[in-house]
Amino acid sequence: MNRRSKSCFSRSLAKRGGAVLLGGALLLGQSGCGSQRTTDVRIGVALYQQNDTFISTVVENLELQARAWEEETSRKLTLNITDGGNSQSTQNDQVDRFLDRDYDAICVNIVDRTAAAVLIDKAEAANVPIIFFNRQPVQEDLDRWEGAYYVGARAEQSGEIQGQIVADAWKADPAAVDRNGDGVLQYVMLEGEPGHQDTLLRTEYSVNTLTETVPAEKLASDTANWDRTQASARMTEWIKRYGEEIEVVFANNDDMALGAIDACRAAGMTELPFIVGVDATPPALEAIEAGTLKGTVLNDAEGMAEAMFALIRALAAGEDPAQSVELEEGHYIWMPYRRVTAETIASE
Ligand code: BGC
Ligand code: CA
């Protein structure tokens, strides 16, 4: 919205039924208030960093949602996407600029998930809804304001599914995974960025789920920051050290699983260990079809983008979002994770 029409909107800013109503620009077309009608809708999307395979798939889906919205409403919707370059202070400046320019909603893939309070307070002061996604703020920060939301997936569930994929392979044919036949699965763990909820919980739950039914032994673990090249470097060191002893590779995401595959190939391994990832990105699905990646867990980028837009739509229509989206504890929208293996792909 533009500054001229602000006073018109602010009269319609209201709180009803505990929900923050976005009485502003999104309602402009229907408000009948004044003659200066701007029908543009502007949404700011602040990414922790642009160079991330999974985040790129979320962005693609947000663009699709935006185009669908435009077709539906015949109004222009601008998505302004910024790259935080992994710096919280850069991202704070980007969000400030969105708020200064009266954006209608802000979506934040926060760099440092312990730093949400400042952003939430600023969004509240401007009465602009703030939707976090993928990188989960702590609950006490979200609880600061009812206009703060989180759209994501439950990290522990992805870990459980990963552990289950490995446990099921063992159950189906122990010798296929337990190469040295000692009755124990020797594994390595490629971890995502330290401090990310998905790193902590996928690491913990994958192993805990596996060891409920299968004896396992950790050979090595290290962070590779979600990154294919870093994962390949870690795996290269482990192959030098443990060689064929590595029976299973848990990777907190697909890019790192693909990095492990790169390293196995470069080392000239003919029989790859049993490698699992998370995300179900397009290159990971290809690797599953090729048989080099044994399993992954679908991180629902499309569902997340849909949920973010469903929230924005509800707020724009002045509705309590809990009526149209499944909102937990007033703030959370959860996307379920899904198991993906060669069998599930074949049956789809
Ligand atoms: C994904 C990773 C991604 C990270 C970024 C995770 O949920 O699995 O692939 O790099 O989010 O925050
Ligand atoms: Ca073994």
mmCIF file with all atom_site columns, C-alpha atoms and ligand atoms in Angstrom, residues 170 177-186 215 217 245 247, ligand 2:
data_model
loop_
_atom_site.group_PDB
_atom_site.id
_atom_site.type_symbol
_atom_site.label_atom_id
_atom_site.label_alt_id
_atom_site.label_comp_id
_atom_site.label_asym_id
_atom_site.label_entity_id
_atom_site.label_seq_id
_atom_site.pdbx_PDB_ins_code
_atom_site.Cartn_x
_atom_site.Cartn_y
_atom_site.Cartn_z
_atom_site.occupancy
_atom_site.B_iso_or_equiv
_atom_site.pdbx_formal_charge
_atom_site.auth_seq_id
_atom_site.auth_comp_id
_atom_site.auth_asym_id
_atom_site.auth_atom_id
_atom_site.pdbx_PDB_model_num
ATOM   1  C  CA . TRP A 1 170 ? 18.057 -54.578 7.654  1.00 0.00 ? 170 TRP A CA 1
ATOM   2  C  CA . VAL A 1 177 ? 23.487 -53.751 4.729  1.00 0.00 ? 177 VAL A CA 1
ATOM   3  C  CA . ASP A 1 178 ? 25.673 -55.504 7.309  1.00 0.00 ? 178 ASP A CA 1
ATOM   4  C  CA . ARG A 1 179 ? 28.526 -56.072 4.933  1.00 0.00 ? 179 ARG A CA 1
ATOM   5  C  CA . ASN A 1 180 ? 31.033 -57.441 7.417  1.00 0.00 ? 180 ASN A CA 1
ATOM   6  C  CA . GLY A 1 181 ? 28.372 -59.691 8.937  1.00 0.00 ? 181 GLY A CA 1
ATOM   7  C  CA . ASP A 1 182 ? 29.121 -58.744 12.552 1.00 0.00 ? 182 ASP A CA 1
ATOM   8  C  CA . GLY A 1 183 ? 25.456 -58.179 13.387 1.00 0.00 ? 183 GLY A CA 1
ATOM   9  C  CA . VAL A 1 184 ? 26.005 -54.440 13.943 1.00 0.00 ? 184 VAL A CA 1
ATOM   10 C  CA . LEU A 1 185 ? 25.453 -51.550 11.512 1.00 0.00 ? 185 LEU A CA 1
ATOM   11 C  CA . GLN A 1 186 ? 28.496 -49.302 11.292 1.00 0.00 ? 186 GLN A CA 1
ATOM   12 C  CA . PRO A 1 215 ? 22.426 -52.728 16.927 1.00 0.00 ? 215 PRO A CA 1
ATOM   13 C  CA . GLU A 1 217 ? 27.883 -48.341 15.959 1.00 0.00 ? 217 GLU A CA 1
ATOM   14 C  CA . GLU A 1 245 ? 33.643 -50.624 7.043  1.00 0.00 ? 245 GLU A CA 1
ATOM   15 C  CA . GLU A 1 247 ? 27.829 -49.622 5.991  1.00 0.00 ? 247 GLU A CA 1
HETATM 16 CA CA . CA  B 2 .   ? 28.459 -54.515 10.366 1.00 0.00 ? 2   CA  B CA 1
#
